[in-house]
mmCIF file of C-alpha atoms in Angstrom:
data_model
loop_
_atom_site.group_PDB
_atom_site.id
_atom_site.type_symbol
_atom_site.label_atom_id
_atom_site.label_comp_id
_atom_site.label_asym_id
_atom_site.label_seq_id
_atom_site.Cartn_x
_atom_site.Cartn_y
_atom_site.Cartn_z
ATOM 1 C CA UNK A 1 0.000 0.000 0.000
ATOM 2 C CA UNK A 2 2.967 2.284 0.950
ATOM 3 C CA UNK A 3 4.426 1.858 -2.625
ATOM 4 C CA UNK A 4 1.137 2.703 -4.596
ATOM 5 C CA UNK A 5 0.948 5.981 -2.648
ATOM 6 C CA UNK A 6 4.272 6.875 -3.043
ATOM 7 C CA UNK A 7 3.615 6.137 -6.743
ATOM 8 C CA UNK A 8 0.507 7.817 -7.274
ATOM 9 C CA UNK A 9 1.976 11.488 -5.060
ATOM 10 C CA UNK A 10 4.834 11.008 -7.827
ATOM 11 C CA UNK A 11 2.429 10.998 -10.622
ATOM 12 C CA UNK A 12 0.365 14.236 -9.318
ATOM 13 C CA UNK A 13 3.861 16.063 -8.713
ATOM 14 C CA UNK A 14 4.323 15.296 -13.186
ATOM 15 C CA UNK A 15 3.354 19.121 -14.642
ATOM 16 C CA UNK A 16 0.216 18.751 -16.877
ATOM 17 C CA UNK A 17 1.986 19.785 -20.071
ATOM 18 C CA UNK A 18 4.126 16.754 -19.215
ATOM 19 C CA UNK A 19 1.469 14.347 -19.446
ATOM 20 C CA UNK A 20 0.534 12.976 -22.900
ATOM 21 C CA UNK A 21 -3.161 12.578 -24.056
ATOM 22 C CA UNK A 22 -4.518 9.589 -24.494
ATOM 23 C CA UNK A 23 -5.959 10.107 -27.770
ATOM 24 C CA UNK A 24 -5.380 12.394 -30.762
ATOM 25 C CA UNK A 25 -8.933 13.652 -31.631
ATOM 26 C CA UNK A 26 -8.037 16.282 -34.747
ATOM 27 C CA UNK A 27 -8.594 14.765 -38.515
ATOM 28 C CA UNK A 28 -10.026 11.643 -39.481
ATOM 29 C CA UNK A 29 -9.523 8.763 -37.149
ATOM 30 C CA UNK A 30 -6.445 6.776 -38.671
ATOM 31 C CA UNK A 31 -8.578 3.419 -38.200
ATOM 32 C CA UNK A 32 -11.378 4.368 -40.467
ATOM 33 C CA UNK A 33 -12.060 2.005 -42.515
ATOM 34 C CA UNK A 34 -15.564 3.287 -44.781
ATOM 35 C CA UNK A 35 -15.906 6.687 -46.087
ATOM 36 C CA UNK A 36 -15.715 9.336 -43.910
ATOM 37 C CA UNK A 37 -19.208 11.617 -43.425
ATOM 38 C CA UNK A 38 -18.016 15.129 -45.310
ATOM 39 C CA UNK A 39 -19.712 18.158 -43.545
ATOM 40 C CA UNK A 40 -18.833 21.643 -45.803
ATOM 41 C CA UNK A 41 -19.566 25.109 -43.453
ATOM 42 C CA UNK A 42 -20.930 28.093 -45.529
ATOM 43 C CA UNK A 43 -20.667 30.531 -43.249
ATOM 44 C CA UNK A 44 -23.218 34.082 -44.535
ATOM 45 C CA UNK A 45 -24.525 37.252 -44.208
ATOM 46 C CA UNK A 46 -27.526 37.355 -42.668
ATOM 47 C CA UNK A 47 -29.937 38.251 -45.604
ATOM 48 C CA UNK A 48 -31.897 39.733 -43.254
ATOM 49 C CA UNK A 49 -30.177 42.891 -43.152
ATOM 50 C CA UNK A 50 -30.765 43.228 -47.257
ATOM 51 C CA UNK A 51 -34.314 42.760 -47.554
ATOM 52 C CA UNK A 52 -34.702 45.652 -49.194
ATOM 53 C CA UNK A 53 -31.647 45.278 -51.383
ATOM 54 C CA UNK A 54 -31.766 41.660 -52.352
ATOM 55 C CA UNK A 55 -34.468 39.024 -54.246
ATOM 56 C CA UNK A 56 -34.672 35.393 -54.393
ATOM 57 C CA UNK A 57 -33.126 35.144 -58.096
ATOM 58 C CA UNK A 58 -29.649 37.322 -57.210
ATOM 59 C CA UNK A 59 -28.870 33.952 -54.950
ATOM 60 C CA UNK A 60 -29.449 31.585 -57.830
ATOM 61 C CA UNK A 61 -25.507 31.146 -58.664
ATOM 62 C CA UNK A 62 -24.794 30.630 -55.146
ATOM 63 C CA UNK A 63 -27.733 27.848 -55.067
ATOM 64 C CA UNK A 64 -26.344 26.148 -58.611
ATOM 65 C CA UNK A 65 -22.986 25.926 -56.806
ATOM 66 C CA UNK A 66 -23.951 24.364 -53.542
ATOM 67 C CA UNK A 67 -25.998 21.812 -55.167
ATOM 68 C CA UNK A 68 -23.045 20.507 -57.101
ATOM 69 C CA UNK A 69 -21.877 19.368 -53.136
ATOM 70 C CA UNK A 70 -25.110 17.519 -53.437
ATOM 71 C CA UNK A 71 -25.158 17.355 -49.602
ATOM 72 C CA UNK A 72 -27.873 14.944 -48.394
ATOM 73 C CA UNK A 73 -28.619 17.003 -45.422
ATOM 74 C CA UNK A 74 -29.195 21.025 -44.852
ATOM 75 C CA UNK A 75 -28.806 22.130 -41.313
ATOM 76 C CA UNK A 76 -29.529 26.055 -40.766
ATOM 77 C CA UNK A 77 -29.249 28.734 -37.823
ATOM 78 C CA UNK A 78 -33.007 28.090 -37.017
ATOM 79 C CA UNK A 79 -34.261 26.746 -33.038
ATOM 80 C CA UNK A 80 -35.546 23.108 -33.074
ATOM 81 C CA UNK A 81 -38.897 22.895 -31.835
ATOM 82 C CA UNK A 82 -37.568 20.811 -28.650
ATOM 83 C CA UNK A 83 -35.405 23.831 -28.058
ATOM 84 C CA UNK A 84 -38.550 26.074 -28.549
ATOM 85 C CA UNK A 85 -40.349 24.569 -25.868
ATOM 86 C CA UNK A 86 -37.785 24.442 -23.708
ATOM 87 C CA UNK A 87 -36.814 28.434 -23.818
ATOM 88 C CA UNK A 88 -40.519 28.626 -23.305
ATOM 89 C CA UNK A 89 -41.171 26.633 -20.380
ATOM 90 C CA UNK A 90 -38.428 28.540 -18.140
ATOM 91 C CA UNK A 91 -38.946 32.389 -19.667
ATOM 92 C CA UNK A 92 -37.771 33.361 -16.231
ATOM 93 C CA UNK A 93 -33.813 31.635 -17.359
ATOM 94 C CA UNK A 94 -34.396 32.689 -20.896
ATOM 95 C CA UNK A 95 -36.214 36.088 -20.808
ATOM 96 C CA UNK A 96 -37.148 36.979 -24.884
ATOM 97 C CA UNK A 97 -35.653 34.240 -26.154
ATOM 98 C CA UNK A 98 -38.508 32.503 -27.290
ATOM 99 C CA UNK A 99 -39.900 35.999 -28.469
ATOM 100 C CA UNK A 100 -37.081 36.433 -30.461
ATOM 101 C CA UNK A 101 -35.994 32.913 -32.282
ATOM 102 C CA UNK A 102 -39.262 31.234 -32.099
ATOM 103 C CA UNK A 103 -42.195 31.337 -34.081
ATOM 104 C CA UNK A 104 -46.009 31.144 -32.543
ATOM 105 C CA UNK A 105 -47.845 28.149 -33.892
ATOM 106 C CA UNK A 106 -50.452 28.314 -31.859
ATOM 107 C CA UNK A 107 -52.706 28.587 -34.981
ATOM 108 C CA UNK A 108 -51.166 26.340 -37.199
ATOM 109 C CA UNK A 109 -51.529 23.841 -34.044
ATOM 110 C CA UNK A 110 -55.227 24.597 -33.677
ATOM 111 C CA UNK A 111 -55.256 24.042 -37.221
ATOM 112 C CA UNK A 112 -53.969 20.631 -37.760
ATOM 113 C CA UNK A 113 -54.880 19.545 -33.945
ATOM 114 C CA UNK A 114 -51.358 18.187 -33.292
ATOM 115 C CA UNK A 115 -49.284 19.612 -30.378
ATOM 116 C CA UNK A 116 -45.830 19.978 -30.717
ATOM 117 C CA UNK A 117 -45.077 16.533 -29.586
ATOM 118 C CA UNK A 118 -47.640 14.794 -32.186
ATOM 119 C CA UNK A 119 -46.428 16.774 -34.982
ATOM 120 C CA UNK A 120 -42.512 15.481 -34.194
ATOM 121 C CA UNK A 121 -44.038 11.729 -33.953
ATOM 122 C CA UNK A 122 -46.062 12.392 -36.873
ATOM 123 C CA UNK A 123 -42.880 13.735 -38.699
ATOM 124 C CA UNK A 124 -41.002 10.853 -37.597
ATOM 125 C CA UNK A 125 -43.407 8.058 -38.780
ATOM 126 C CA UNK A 126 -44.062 9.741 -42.049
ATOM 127 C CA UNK A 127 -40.532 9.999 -43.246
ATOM 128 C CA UNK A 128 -39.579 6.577 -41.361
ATOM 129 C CA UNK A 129 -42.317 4.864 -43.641
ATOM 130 C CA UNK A 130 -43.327 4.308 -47.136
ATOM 131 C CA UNK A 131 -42.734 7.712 -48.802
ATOM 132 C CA UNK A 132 -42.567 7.445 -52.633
ATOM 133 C CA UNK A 133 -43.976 9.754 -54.638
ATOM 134 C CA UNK A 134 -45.502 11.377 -52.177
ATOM 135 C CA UNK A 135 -49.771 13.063 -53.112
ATOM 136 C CA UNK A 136 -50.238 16.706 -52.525
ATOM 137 C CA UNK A 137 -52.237 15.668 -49.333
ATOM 138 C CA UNK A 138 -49.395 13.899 -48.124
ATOM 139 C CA UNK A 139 -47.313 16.947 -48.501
ATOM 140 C CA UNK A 140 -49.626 19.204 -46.977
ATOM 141 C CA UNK A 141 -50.286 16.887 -44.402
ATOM 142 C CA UNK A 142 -46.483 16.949 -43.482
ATOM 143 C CA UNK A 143 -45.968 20.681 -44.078
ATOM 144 C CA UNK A 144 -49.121 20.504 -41.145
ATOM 145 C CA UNK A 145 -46.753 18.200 -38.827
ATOM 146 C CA UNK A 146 -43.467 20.168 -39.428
ATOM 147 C CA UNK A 147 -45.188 23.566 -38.165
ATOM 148 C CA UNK A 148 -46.827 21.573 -35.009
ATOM 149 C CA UNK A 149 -43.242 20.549 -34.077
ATOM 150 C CA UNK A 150 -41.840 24.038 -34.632
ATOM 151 C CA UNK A 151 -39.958 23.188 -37.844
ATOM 152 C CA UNK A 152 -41.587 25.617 -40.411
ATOM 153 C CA UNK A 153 -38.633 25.924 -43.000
ATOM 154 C CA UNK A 154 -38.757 22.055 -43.202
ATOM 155 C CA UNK A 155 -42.896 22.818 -43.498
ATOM 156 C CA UNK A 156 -41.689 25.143 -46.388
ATOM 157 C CA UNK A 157 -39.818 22.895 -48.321
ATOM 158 C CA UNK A 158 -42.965 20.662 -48.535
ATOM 159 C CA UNK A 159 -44.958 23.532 -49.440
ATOM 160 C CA UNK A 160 -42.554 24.591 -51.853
ATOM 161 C CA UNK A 161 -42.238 21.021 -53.508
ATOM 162 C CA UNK A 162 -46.453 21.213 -54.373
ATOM 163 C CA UNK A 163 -47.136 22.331 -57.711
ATOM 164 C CA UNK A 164 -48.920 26.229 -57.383
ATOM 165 C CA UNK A 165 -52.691 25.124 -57.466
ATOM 166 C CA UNK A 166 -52.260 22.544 -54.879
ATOM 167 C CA UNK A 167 -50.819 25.563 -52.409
ATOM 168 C CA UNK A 168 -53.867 25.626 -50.374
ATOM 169 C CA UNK A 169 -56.187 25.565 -47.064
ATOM 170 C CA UNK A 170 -56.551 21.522 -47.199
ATOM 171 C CA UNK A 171 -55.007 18.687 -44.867
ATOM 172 C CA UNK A 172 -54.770 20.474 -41.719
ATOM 173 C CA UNK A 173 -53.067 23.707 -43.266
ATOM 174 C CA UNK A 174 -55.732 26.734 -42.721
ATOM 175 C CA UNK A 175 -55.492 30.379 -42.931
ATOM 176 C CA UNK A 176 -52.786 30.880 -40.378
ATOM 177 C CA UNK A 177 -50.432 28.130 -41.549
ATOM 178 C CA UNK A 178 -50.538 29.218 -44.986
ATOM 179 C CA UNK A 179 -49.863 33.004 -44.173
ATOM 180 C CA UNK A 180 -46.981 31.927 -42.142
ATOM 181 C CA UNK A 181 -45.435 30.396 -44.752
ATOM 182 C CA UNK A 182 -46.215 32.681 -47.213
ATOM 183 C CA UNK A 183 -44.316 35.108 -45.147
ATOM 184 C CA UNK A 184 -41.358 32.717 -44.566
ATOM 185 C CA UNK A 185 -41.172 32.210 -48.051
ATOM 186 C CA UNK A 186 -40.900 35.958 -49.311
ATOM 187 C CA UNK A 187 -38.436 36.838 -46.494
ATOM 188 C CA UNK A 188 -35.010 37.232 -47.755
ATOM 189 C CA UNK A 189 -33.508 34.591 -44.545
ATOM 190 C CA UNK A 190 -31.098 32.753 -45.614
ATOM 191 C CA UNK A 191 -32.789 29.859 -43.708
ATOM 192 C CA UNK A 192 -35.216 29.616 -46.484
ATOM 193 C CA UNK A 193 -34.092 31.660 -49.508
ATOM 194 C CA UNK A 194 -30.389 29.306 -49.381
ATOM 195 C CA UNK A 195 -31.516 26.326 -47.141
ATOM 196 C CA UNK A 196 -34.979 25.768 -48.038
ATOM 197 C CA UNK A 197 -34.900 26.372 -51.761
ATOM 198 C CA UNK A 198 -31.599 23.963 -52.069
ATOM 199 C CA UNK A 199 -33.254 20.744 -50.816
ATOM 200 C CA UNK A 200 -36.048 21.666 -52.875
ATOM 201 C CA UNK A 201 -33.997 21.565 -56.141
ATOM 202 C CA UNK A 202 -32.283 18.780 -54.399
ATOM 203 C CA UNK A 203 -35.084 16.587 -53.993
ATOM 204 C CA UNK A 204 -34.908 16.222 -50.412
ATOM 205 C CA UNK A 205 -38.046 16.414 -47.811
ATOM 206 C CA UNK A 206 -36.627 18.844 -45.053
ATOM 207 C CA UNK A 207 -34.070 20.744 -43.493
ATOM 208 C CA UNK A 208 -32.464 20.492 -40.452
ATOM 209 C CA UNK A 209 -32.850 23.508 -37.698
ATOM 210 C CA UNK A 210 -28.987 23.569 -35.649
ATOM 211 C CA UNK A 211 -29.243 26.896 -33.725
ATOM 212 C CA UNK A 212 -29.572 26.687 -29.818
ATOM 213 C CA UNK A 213 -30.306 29.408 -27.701
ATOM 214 C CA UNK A 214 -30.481 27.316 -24.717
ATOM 215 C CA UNK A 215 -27.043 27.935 -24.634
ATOM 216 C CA UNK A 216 -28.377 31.846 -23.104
ATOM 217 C CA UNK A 217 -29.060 30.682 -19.748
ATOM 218 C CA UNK A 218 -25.057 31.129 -19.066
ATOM 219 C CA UNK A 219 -26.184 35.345 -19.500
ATOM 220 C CA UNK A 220 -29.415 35.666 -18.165
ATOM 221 C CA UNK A 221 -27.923 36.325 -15.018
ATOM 222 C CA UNK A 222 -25.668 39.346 -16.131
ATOM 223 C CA UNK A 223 -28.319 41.166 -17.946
ATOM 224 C CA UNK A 224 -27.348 44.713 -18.909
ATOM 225 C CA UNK A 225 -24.135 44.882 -17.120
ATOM 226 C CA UNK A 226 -22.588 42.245 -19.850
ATOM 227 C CA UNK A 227 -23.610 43.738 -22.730
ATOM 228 C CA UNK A 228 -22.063 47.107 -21.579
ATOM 229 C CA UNK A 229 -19.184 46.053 -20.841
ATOM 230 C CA UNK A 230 -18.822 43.986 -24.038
ATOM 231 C CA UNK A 231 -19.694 47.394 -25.885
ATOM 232 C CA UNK A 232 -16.599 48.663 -24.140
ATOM 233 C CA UNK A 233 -14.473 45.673 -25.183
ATOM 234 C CA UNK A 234 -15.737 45.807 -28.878
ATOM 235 C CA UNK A 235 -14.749 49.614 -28.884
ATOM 236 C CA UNK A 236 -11.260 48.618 -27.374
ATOM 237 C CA UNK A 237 -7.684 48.720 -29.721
ATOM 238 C CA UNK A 238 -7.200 47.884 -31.915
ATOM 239 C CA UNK A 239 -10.699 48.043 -33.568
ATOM 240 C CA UNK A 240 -11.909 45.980 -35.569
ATOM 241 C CA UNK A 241 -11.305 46.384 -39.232
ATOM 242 C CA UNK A 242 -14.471 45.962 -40.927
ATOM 243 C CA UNK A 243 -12.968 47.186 -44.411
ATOM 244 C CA UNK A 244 -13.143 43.639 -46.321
ATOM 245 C CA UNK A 245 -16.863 42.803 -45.073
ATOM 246 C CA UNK A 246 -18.317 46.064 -46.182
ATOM 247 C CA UNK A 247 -16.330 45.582 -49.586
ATOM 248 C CA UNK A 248 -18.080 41.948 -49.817
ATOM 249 C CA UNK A 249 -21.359 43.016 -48.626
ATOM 250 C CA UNK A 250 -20.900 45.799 -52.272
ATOM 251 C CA UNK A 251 -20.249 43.099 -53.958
ATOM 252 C CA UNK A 252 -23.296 41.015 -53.106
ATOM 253 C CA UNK A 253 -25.928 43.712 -53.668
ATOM 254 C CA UNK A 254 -23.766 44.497 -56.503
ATOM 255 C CA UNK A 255 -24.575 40.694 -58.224
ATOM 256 C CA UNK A 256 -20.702 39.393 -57.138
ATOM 257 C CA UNK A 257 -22.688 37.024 -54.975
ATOM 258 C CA UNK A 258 -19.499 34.204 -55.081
ATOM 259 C CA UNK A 259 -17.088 37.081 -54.623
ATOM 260 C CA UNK A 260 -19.307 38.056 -51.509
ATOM 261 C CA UNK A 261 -19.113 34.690 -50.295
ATOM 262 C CA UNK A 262 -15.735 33.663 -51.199
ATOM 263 C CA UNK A 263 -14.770 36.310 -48.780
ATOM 264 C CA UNK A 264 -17.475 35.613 -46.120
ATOM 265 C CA UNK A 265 -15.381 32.269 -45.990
ATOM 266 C CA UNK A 266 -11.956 33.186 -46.363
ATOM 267 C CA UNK A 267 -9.347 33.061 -43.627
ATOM 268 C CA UNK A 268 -8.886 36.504 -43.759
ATOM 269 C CA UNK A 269 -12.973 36.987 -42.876
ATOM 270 C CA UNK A 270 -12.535 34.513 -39.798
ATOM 271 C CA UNK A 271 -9.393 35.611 -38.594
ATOM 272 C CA UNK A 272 -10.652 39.226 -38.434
ATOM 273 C CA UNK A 273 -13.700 38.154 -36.480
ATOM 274 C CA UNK A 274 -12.100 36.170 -34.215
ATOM 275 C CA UNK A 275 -9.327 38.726 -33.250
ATOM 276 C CA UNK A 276 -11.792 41.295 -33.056
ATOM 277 C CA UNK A 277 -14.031 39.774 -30.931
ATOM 278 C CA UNK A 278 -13.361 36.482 -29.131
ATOM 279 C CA UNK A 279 -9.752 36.735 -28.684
ATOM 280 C CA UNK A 280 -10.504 40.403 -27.108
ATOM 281 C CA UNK A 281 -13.282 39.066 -24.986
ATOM 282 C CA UNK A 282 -11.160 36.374 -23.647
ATOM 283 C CA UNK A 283 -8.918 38.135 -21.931
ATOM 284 C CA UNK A 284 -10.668 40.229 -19.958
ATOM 285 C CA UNK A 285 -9.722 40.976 -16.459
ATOM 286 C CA UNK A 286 -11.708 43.397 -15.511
ATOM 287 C CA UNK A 287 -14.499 43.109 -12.872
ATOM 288 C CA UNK A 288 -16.937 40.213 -13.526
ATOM 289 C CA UNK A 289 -14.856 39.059 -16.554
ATOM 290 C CA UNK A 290 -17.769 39.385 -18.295
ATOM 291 C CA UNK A 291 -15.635 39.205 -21.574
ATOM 292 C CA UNK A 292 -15.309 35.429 -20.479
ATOM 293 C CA UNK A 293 -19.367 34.791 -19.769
ATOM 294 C CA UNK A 294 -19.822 35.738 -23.240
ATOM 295 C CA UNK A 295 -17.355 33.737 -24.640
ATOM 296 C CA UNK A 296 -18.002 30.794 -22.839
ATOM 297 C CA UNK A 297 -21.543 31.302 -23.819
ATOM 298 C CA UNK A 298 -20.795 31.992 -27.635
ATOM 299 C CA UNK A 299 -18.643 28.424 -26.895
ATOM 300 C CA UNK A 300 -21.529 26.430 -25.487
ATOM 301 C CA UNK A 301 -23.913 27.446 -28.625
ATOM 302 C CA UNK A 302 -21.893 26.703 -31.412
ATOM 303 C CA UNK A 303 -20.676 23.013 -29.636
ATOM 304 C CA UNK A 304 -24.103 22.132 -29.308
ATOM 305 C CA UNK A 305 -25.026 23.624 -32.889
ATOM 306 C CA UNK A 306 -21.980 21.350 -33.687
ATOM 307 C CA UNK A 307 -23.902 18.345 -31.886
ATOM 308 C CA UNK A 308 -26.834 18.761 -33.950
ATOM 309 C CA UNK A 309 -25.051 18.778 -37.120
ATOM 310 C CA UNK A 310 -23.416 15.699 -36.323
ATOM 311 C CA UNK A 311 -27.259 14.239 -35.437
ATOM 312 C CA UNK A 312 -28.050 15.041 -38.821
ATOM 313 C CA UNK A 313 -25.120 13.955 -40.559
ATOM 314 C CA UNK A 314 -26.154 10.612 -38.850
ATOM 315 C CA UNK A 315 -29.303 10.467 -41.227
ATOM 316 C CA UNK A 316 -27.004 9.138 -43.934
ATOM 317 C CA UNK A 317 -23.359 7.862 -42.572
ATOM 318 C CA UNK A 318 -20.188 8.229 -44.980
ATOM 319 C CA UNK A 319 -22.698 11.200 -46.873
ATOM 320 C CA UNK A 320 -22.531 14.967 -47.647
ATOM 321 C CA UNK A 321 -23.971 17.485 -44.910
ATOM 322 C CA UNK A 322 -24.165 21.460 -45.886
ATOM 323 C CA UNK A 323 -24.435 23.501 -42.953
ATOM 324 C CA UNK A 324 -25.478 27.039 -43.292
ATOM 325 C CA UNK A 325 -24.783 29.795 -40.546
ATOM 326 C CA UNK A 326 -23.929 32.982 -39.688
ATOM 327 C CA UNK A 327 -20.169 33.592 -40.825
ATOM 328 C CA UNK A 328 -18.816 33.801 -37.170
ATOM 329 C CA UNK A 329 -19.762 30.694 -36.465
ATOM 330 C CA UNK A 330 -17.667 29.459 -39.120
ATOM 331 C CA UNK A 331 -14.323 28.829 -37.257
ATOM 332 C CA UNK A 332 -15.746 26.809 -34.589
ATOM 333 C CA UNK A 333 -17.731 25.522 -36.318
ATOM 334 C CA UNK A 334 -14.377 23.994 -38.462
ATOM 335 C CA UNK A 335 -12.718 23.240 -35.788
ATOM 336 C CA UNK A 336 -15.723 21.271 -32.974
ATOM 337 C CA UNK A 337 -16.351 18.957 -36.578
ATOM 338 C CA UNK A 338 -12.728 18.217 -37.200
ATOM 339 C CA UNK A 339 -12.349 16.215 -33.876
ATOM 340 C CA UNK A 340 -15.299 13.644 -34.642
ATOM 341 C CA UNK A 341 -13.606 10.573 -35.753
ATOM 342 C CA UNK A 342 -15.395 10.211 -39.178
ATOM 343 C CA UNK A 343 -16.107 13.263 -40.454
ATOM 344 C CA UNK A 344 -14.247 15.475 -42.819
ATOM 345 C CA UNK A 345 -14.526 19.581 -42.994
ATOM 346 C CA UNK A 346 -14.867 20.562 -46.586
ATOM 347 C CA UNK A 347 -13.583 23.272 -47.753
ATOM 348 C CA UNK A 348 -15.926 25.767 -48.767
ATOM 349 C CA UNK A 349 -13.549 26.864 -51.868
ATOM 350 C CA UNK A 350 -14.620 23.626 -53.810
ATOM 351 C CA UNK A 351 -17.974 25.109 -54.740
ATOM 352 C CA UNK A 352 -16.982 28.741 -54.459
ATOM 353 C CA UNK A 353 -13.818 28.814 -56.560
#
């Protein structure tokens, strides 16, 4: 007994940077043996902010060159229903959230008469089951079940694949279903006007909603104090050079669209964001250290965006996954992916160049 404690104070007194990890997690796992799952990041704009600049056709070159990926899943910065009801179960730890990412279907619920449980299970045993060539009733009846669950891009896509005169109040879709996606549909959101319209020309019955505001709770404690201080952080030296963004955002309301996005994905667009912003945050020492909250909460969303990417990658192992998000996301995005032991980060260039 004396000799095991002697040996085991010897092994705490080793430094930690002399101790070597057990296992190598970065790249492909050297003992896979199939095809590794490929996962390409296009990190965007939000559209959002070009409504009023921007239609549906300028993003047509964009959508010709993604589908050459042919990814056979679409994940986009958009909250799962189950994430929905969470945020608005406890408004107390996530005050506005709910407001803010989450869309009322309380009508298209009293519509179709499915909760948001029944329309996941309904989801789930529709696409799990016989589903070739698929009637405009079945469509509409799935669009129905994607908006009870809190899915309505994936609700668009199925509206999107019926043929004009079959768009209509039928199959548990009424008035308010139909105006919600009607609205979702004319919005210039990358969620639908890149994610939804892609596994439409793709074929494909859905997308696949990543973003997680659950992640929020780590702030909701902070409140105003955070933000302020993170103003004072972001206003720090060196500032951040915003020079190439505004030149890409020109070139995208100027019809460059893969010059705007070639840049939106570039090193040079990541490294500026992250020195700009997370690398400043993380070091501060003032006060709270609120610099810190916030980065550990941007950390805790994107790793379990990250986690829901890799669920849907799951849908078809050794595949193609696109995920679409915001452009900072991009980096960690890169980097949570390229420690799963069978996936591969594609580079975005492939399509782009």
């Amino acid at each position: 007994m004396k000799a095991i404690l002697i040996a085991l104070a010897a092994l705490a007194c080793v430094p930690a940077s002399a101790q070597e990890v057990a296992y190598d997690f970065q790249g492909l796992d050297p003992a896979l043996t199939v095809e590794p799952t490929q996962v390409m990041v296009l990190g965007t704009t939000h559209l959002s902010q070009h409504r009023n600049e921007l239609s549906p056709p300028d993003l047509d070159v964009l959508l010709e060159r993604l589908a050459r990926f042919a990814p056979d899943a679409i994940t986009i910065e958009s909250m799962p229903g189950k994430i929905c009801e969470m945020v608005s179960a406890y408004p107390s730890e996530y005050p506005g959230v709910a407001d803010s990412y989450c869309h009322d279907m309380s009508g298209p619920r009293a519509e179709s008469g499915l909760d948001a449980a029944a329309g996941l299970a309904a989801v789930r045993a529709t696409l799990s089951g016989e589903w070739n060539n698929p009637s405009p009733s079945d469509r509409r009846k799935l669009a129905a079940a994607f908006l009870a669950a809190s899915d309505p891009y994936s609700a668009l896509v199925q509206w999107w694949h019926l043929e004009p005169e079959e768009r209509r109040m039928a199959d548990g879709l009424g008035e308010s279903s139909i105006a919600l996606l009607e609205k979702l549909g004319s919005s210039m959101n990358e969620n639908g006007q890149l994610g939804a319209r892609l596994a439409v020309m793709l074929g494909q019955d859905r997308v696949f909603p990543a973003d997680d505001h659950g992640a929020d709770s780590v702030l909701t404690a902070h409140g105003r104090a955070l933000w302020e201080r993170m103003g004072a952080i972001w206003r720090s030296e060196p500032q951040f050079d915003s020079s190439g963004r505004e030149e890409a955002d020109a070139a995208l309301l100027g019809g460059k669209v893969l010059e705007a996005y070639r840049y939106y994905n570039s090193p040079e667009m990541q490294s500026r964001a992250m020195n700009g912003d997370f690398r400043k945050a993380m070091n501060d020492n003032e006060g709270q250290g609120y610099g810190r909250i916030y980065l550990a909460w941007y950390q805790t969303r994107n790793l379990r965006m990250v986690a829901s990417i890799v669920a849907a990658s799951s849908q078809k192992p050794g595949g193609r996954t696109l995920a679409i998000v915001g452009a900072s996301h991009k980096p960690y995005f890169e980097a949570y992916l390229g420690v799963m032991h069978d996936i591969e980060v594609v580079n975005t260039g492939t399509v782009l160049d």
